[in-house]
CSV table of C-alpha atoms (C1' of nucleotides) in Angstrom, one decimal:
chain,number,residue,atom,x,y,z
O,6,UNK,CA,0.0,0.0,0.0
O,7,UNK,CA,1.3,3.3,-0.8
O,8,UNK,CA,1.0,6.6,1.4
O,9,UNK,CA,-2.5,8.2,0.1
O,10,UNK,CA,-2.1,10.9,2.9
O,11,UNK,CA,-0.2,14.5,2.5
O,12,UNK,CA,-0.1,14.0,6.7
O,13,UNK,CA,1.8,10.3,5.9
O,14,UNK,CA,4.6,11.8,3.8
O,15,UNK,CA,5.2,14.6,6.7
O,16,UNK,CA,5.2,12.0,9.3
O,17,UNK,CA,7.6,10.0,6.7
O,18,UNK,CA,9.6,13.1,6.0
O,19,UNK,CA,10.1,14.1,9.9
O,20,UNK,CA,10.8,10.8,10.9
O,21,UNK,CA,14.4,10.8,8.2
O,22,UNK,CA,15.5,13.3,10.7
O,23,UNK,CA,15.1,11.3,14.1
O,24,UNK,CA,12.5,9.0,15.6
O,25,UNK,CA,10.1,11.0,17.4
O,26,UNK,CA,6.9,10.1,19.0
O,27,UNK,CA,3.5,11.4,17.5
O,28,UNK,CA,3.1,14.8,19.3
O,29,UNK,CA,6.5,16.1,19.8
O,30,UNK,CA,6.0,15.6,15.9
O,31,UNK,CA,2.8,17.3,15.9
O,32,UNK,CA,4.7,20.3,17.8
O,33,UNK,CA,7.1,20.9,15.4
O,34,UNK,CA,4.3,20.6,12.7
O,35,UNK,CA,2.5,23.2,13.9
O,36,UNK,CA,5.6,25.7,13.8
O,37,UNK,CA,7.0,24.5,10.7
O,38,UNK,CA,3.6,24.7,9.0
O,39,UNK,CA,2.6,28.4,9.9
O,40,UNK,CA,1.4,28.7,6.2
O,41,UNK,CA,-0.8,25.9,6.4
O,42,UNK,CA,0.4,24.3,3.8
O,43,UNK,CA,-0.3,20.3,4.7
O,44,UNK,CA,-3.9,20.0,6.3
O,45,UNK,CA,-2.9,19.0,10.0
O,46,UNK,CA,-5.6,18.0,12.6
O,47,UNK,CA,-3.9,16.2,16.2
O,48,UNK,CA,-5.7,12.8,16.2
O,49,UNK,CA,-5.4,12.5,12.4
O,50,UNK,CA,-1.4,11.7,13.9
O,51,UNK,CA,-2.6,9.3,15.7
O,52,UNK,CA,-4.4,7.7,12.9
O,53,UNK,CA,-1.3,8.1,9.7
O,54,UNK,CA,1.5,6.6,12.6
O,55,UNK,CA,-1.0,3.3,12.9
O,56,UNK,CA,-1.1,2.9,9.1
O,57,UNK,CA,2.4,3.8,8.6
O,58,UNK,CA,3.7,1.3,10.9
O,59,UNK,CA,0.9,-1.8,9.6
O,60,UNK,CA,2.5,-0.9,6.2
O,61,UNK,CA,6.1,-1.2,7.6
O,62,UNK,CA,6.9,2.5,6.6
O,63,UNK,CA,7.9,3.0,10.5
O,64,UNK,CA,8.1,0.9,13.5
O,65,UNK,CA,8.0,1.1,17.3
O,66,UNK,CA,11.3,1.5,18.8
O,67,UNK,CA,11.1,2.0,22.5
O,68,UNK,CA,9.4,4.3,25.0
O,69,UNK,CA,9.9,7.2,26.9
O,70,UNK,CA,8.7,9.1,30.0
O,71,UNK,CA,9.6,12.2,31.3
O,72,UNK,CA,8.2,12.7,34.9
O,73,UNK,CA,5.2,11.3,35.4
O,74,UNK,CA,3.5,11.9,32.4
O,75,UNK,CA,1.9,9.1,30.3
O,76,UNK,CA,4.4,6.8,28.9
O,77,UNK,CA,5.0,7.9,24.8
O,78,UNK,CA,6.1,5.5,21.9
O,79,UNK,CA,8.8,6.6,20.1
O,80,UNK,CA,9.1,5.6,16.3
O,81,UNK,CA,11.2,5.3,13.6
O,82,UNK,CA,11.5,5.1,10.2
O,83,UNK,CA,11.9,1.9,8.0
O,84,UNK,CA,13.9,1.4,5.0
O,85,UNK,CA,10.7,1.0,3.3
O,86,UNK,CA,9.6,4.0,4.8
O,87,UNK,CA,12.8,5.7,3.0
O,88,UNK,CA,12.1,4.4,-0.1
O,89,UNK,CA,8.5,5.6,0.0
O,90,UNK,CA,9.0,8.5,1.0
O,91,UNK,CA,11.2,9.7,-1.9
O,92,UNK,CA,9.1,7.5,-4.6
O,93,UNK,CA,6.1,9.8,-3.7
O,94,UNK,CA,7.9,12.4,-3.3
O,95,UNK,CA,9.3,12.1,-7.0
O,96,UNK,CA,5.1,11.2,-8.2
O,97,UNK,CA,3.8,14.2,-6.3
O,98,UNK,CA,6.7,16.6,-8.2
O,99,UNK,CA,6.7,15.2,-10.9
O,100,UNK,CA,3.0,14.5,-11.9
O,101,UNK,CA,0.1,17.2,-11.9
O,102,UNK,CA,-3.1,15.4,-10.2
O,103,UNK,CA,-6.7,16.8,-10.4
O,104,UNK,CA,-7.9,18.8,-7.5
O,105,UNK,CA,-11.7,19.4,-7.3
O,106,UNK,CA,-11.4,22.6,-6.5
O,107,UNK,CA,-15.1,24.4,-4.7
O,108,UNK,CA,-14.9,27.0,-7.0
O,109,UNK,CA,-14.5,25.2,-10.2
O,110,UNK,CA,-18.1,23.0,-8.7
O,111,UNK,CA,-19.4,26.6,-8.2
O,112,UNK,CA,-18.7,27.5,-11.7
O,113,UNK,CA,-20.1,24.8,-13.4
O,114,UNK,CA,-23.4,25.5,-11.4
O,115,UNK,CA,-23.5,29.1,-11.8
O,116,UNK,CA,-26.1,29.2,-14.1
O,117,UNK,CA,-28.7,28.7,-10.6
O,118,UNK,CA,-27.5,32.2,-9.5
O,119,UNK,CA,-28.9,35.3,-11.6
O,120,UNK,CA,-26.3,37.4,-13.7
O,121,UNK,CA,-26.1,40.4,-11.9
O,122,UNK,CA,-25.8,38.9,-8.5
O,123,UNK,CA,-22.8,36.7,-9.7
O,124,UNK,CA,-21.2,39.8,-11.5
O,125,UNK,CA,-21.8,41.2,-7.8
O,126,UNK,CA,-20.5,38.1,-5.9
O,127,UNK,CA,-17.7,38.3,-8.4
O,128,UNK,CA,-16.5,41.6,-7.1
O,129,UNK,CA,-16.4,40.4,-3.9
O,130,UNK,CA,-14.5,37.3,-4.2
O,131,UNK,CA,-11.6,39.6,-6.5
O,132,UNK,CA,-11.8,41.7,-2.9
O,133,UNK,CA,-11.0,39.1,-0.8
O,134,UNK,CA,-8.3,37.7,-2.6
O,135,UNK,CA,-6.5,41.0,-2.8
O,136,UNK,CA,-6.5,41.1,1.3
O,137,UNK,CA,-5.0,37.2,0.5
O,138,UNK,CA,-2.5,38.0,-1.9
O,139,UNK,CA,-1.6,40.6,0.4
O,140,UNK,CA,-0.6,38.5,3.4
O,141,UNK,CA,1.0,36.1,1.5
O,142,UNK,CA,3.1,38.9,0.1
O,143,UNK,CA,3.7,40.3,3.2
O,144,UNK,CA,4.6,36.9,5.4
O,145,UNK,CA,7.2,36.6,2.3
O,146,UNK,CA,8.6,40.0,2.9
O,147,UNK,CA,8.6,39.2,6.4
O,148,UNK,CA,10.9,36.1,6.0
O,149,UNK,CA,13.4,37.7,2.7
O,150,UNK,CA,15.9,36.2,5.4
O,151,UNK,CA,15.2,33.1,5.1
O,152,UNK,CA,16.7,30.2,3.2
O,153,UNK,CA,14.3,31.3,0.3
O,154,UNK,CA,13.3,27.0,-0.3
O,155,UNK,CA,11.7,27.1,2.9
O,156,UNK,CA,9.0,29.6,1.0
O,157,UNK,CA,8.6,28.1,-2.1
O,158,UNK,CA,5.1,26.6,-1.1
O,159,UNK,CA,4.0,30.2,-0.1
O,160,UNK,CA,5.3,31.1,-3.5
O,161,UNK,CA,3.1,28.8,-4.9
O,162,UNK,CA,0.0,29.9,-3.4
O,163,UNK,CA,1.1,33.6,-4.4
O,164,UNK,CA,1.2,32.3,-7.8
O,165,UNK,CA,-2.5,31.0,-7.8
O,166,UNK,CA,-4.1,33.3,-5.8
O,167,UNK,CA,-2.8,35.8,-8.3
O,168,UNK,CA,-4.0,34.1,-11.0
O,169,UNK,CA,-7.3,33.4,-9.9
O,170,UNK,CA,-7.6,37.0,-8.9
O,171,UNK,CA,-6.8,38.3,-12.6
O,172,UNK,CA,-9.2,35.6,-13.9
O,173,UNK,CA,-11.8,35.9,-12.0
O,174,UNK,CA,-11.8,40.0,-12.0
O,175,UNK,CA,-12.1,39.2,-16.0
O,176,UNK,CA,-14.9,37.2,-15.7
O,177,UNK,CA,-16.8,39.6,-13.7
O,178,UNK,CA,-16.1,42.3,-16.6
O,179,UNK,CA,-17.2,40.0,-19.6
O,180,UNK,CA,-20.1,39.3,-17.8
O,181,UNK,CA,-21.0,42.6,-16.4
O,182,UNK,CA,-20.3,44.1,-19.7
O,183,UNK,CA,-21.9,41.0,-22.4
O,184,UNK,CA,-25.1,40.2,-22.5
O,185,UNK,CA,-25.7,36.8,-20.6
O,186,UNK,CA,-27.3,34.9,-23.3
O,187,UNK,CA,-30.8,33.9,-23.9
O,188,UNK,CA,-30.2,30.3,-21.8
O,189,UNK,CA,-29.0,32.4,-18.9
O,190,UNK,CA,-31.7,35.0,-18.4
O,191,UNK,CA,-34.6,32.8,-19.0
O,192,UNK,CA,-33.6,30.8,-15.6
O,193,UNK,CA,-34.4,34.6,-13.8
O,194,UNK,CA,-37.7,36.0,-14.9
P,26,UNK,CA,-26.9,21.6,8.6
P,27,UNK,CA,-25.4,23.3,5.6
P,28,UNK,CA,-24.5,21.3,2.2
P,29,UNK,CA,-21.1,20.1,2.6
P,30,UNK,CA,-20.4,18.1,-0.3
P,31,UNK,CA,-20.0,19.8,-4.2
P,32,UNK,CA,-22.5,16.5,-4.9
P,33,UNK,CA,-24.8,17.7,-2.6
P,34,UNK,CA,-25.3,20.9,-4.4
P,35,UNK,CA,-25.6,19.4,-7.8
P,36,UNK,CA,-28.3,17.6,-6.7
P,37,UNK,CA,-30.3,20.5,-5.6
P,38,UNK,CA,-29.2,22.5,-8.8
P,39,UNK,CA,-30.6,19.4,-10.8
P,40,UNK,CA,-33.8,19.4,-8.7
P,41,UNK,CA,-34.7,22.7,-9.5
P,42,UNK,CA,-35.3,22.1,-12.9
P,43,UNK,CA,-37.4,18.9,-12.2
P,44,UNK,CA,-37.8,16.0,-9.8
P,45,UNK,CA,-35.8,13.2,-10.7
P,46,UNK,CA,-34.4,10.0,-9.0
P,47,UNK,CA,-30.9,9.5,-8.2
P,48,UNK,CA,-30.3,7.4,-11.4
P,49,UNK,CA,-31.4,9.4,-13.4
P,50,UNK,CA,-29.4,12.1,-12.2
P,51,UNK,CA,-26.4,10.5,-12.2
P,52,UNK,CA,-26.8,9.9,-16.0
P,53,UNK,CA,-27.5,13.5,-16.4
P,54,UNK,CA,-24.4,15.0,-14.4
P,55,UNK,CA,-21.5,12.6,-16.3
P,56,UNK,CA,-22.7,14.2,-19.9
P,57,UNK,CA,-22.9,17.6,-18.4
P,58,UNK,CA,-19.1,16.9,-16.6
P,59,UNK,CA,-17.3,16.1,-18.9
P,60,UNK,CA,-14.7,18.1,-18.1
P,61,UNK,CA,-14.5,16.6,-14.4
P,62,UNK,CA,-15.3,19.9,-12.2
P,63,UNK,CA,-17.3,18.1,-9.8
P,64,UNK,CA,-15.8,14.6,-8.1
P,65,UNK,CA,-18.8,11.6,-9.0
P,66,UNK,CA,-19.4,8.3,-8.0
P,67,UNK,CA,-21.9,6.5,-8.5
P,68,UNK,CA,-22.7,5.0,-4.6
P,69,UNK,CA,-22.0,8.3,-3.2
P,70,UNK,CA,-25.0,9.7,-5.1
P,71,UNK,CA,-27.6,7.9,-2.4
P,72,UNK,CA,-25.9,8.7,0.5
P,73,UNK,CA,-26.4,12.2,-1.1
P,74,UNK,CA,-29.9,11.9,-1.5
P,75,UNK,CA,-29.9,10.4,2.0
P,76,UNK,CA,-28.6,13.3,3.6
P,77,UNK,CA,-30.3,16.0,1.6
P,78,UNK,CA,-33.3,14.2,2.9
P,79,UNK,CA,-32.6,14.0,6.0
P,80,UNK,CA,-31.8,17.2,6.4
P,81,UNK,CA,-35.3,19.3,4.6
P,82,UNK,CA,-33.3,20.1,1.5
P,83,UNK,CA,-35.5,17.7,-0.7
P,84,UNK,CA,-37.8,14.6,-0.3
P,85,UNK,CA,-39.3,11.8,-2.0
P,86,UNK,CA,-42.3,12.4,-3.9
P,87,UNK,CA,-43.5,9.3,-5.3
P,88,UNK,CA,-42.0,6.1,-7.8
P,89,UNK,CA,-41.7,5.4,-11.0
P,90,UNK,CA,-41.6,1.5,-12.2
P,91,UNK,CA,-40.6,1.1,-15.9
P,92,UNK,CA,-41.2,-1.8,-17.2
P,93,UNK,CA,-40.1,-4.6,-14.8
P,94,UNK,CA,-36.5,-2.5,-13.4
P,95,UNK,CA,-36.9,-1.9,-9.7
P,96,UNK,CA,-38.6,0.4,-8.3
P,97,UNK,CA,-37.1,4.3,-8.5
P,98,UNK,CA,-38.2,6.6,-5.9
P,99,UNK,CA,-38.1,9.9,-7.3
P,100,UNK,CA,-37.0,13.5,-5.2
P,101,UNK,CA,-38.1,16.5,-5.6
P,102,UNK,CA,-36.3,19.8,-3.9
P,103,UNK,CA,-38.1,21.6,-0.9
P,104,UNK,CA,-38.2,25.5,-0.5
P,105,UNK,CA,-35.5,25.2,2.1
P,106,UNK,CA,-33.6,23.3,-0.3
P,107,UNK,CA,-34.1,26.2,-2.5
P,108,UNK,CA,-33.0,28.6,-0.5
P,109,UNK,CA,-29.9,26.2,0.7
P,110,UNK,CA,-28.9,26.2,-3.0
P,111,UNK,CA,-28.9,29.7,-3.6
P,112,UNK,CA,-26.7,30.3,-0.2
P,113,UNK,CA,-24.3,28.3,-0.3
P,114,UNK,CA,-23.7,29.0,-4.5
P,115,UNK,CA,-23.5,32.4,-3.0
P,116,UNK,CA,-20.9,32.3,-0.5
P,117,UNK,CA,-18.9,29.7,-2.5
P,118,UNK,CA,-18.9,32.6,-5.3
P,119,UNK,CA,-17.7,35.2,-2.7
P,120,UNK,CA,-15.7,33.5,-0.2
P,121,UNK,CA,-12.2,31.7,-1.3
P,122,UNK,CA,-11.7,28.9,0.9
P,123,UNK,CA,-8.4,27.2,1.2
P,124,UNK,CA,-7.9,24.2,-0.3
P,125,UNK,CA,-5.2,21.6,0.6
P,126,UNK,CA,-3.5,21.2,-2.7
P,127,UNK,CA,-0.7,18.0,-3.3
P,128,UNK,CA,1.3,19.7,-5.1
P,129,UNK,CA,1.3,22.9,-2.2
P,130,UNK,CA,2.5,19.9,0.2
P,131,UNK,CA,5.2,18.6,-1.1
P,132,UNK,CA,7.1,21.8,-2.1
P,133,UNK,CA,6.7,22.0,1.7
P,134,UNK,CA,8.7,19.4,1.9
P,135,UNK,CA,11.0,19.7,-1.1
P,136,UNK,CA,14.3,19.5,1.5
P,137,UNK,CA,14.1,15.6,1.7
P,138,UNK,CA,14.9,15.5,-2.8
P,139,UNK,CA,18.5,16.4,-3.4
P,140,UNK,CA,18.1,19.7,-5.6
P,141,UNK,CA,19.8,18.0,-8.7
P,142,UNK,CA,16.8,15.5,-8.9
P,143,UNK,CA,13.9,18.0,-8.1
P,144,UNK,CA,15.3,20.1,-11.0
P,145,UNK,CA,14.5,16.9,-13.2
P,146,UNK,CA,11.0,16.6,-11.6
P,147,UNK,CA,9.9,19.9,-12.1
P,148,UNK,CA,11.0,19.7,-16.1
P,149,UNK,CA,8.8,16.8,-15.9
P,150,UNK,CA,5.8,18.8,-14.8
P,151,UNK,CA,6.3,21.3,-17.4
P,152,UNK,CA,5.8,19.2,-19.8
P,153,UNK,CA,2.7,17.6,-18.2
P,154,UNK,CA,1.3,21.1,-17.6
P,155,UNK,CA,1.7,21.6,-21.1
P,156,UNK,CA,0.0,18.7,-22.2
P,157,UNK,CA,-2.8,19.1,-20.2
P,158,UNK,CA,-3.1,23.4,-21.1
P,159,UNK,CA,-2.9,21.8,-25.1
P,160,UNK,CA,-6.3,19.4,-24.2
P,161,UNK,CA,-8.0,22.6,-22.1
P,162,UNK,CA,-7.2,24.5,-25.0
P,163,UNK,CA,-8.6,22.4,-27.4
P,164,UNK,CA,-11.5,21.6,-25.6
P,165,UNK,CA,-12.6,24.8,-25.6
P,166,UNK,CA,-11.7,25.9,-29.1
P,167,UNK,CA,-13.9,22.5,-30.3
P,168,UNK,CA,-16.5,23.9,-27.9
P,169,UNK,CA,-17.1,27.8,-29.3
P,170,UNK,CA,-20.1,27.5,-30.3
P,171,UNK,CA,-22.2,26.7,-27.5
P,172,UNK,CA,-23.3,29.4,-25.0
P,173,UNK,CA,-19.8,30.7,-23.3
P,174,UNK,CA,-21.3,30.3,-19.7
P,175,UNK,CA,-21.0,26.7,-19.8
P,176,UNK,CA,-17.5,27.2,-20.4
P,177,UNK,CA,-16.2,29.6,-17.3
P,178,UNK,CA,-15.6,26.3,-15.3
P,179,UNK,CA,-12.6,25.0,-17.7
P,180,UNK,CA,-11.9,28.4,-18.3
P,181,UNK,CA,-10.7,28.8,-15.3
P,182,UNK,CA,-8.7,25.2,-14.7
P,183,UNK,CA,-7.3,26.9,-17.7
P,184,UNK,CA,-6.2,29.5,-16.0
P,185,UNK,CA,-4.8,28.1,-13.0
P,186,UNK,CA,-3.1,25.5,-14.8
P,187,UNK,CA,-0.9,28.2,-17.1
P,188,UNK,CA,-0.4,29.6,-13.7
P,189,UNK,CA,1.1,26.8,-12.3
P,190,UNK,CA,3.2,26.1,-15.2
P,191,UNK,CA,5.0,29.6,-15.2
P,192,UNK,CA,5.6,29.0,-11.9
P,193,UNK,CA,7.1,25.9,-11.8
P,194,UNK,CA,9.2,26.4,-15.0
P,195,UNK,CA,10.4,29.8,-13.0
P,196,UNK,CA,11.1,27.7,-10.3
P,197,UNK,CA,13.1,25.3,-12.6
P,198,UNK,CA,15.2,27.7,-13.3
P,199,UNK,CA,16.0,29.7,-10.2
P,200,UNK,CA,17.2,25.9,-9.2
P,201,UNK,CA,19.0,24.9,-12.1
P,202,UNK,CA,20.6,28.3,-12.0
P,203,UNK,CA,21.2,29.3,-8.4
P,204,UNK,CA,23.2,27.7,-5.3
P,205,UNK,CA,20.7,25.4,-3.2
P,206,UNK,CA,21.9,26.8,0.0
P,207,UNK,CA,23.6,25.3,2.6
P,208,UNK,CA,21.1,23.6,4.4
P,209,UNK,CA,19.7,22.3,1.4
P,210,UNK,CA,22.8,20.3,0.2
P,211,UNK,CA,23.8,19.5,4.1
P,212,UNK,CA,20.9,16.9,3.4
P,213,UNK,CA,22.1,14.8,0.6
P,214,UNK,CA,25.8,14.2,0.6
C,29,DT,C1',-29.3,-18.4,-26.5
C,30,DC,C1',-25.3,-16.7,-24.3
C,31,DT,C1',-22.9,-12.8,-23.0
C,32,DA,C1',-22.2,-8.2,-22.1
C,33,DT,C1',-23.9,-4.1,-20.6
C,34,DC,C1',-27.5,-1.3,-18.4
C,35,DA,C1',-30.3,-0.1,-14.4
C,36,DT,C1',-30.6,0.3,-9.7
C,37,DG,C1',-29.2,-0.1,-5.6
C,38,DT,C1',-27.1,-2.2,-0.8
C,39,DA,C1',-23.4,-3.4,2.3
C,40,DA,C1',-19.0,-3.5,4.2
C,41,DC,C1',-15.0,-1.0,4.8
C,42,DC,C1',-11.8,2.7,5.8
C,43,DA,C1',-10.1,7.3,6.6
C,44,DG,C1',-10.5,11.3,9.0
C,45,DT,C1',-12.9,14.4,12.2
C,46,DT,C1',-15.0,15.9,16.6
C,47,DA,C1',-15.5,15.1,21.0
C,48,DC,C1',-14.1,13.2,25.2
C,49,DA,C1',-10.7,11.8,29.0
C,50,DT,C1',-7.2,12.2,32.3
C,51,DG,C1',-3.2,13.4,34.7
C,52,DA,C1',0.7,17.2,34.9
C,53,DT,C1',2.2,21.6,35.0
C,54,DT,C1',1.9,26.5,35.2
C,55,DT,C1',-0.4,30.7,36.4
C,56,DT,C1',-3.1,33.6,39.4
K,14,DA,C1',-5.2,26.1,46.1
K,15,DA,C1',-8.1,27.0,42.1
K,16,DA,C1',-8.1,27.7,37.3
K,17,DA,C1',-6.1,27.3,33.1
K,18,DT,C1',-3.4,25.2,29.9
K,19,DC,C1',-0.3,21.4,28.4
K,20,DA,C1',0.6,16.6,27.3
K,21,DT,C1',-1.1,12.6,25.5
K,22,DG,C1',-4.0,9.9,23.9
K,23,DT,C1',-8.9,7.0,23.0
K,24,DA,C1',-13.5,6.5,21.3
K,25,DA,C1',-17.4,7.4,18.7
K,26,DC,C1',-19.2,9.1,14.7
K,27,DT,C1',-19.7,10.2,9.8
K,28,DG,C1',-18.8,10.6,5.2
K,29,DG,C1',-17.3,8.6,1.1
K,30,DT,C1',-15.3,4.8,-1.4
K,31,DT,C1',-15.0,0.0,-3.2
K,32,DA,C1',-17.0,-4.0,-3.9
K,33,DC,C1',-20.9,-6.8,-4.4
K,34,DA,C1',-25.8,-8.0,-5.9
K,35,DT,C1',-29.5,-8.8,-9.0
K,36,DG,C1',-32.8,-8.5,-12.6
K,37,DA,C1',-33.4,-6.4,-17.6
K,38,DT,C1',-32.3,-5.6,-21.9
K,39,DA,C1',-29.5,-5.6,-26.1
K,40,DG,C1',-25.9,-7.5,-29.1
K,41,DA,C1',-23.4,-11.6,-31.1
DNA sequence: TCTATCATGTAACCAGTTACATGATTTT
DNA sequence: AAAATCATGTAACTGGTTACATGATAGA
């Protein structure tokens, strides 16, 4: 079985650093993921560890305790676990997949909505996305320090949001300024 | 309860031209998707109905028996369905949401390729971008005739798909052109 | 007539989320 | 010492998917 789950590749990817038990990984998660790049929810950990180690991508080795709290497993990563890692790694670079993105389901519904409340609706979505593209600009400035790979998935969102901005804001002029066909306006009496 | 699930609102937007039964609809939304906007299977459809149902959005009015096929229970849409529709189609218009894209995640976690080899792997995904822009394109230009609102939905994969590409070719090139960094090549000796 | 495909659904499974639990430590 | 928060997990629920089932029709 191969890792299915963005959460199974971190776990994977954390792991070729040290073995670590499931929340001092979720920890550094949380810090390393300020962007919220990789969808991250704390018992999901539980959850991706237990399928990682019945597919032999990590294993159980040992447990700690500090003070009295409870006792926590400690894993690490398999050989297999290497080799997956990177194999999906490559496929996930390497290969575009389809996303169903809300927007694009909204879109191919829109006829349900009349014209000159989506033109409206339109202008507020190209509004919000400027406040977006904004922050991501700015947590970019914020970090020019950086080692600049450590931004590259912030990048990437940039990248998007932009584009979705410039298309969108389009779309809300063709249709605010064409007329919205005969199909279209005789769903709205 | 709001509609969670895209499928969940393509069966309202189906009900409000006229009742039908799952089937039926399901027949009706793989002509009308071709292009794959909205994620369909076939079992997921009942538990849709099921929920809808459950929830006031639409309900059973009746069966249909044709010939000697079982039995087809046919649903029509409620007035809070109605209004559920036009709601959520509204704030999906307005509001971005983020989604949890693969591609997002594993630039987040680019450090565990050695640069060399994601160089290689984002050449790769040029060329599938391109590809896939060349069959968007197409689609489209094969498609010119018919009412350009039925379009806006690959339209826009469109877009975000030559988005992408820039930005991973631009990418390609910083790489290919640029020092990794220290930390990154402290990783793969 | 045999086989493939359509029509229509049910059932079993699995992943992921929310909610709950419980002792430890820190703050007031 | 009471309240809040941290540390660490388990359990129950739910949504969605894959796989299975079964009769009907159409094609070979």
């Amino acid at each position: 079985m191969a890792v299915r789950n963005p959460l199974g590749l971190v776990v994977l990817a954390f792991l070729l650093q040290r073995p670590m038990h499931p929340y001092e990984l979720g920890k550094l998660l949380k810090e390393r993921n300020k962007q919220d790049s990789i969808r991250y929810r704390h018992a999901s950990l539980y959850m991706v560890f237990e399928q990682l180690t019945r597919d032999g991508f990590i294993e159980p080795t040992g447990t700690q305790r500090v003070g009295a709290l409870p006792e926590r497993t400690v894993y690490t990563l398999t050989d297999a676990g290497r080799a997956e890692l990177t194999e999906e790694m490559r496929r996930l670079v390497a290969e575009p997949v389809k996303e169903y993105l809300k927007f694009e389901a909204a879109l191919a519904l829109i006829l349900v909505l009349p014209p000159d409340e989506v033109v409206e609706l339109l202008g507020r979505r190209v509004e919000a996305l400027t406040e977006l593209i904004g922050e991501l600009r700015q947590y970019l400035a914020d970090r020019l320090h950086l080692d600049q790979i450590h931004l590259v998935e912030t990048e990437y969102r940039l990248a998007l949001a932009e584009a979705e901005r410039t298309f969108v804001d389009n779309l809300r002029t063709r249709l605010a300024t064409t007329d919205p066909g005969d199909l279209w306006k005789s769903l709205h009496p």
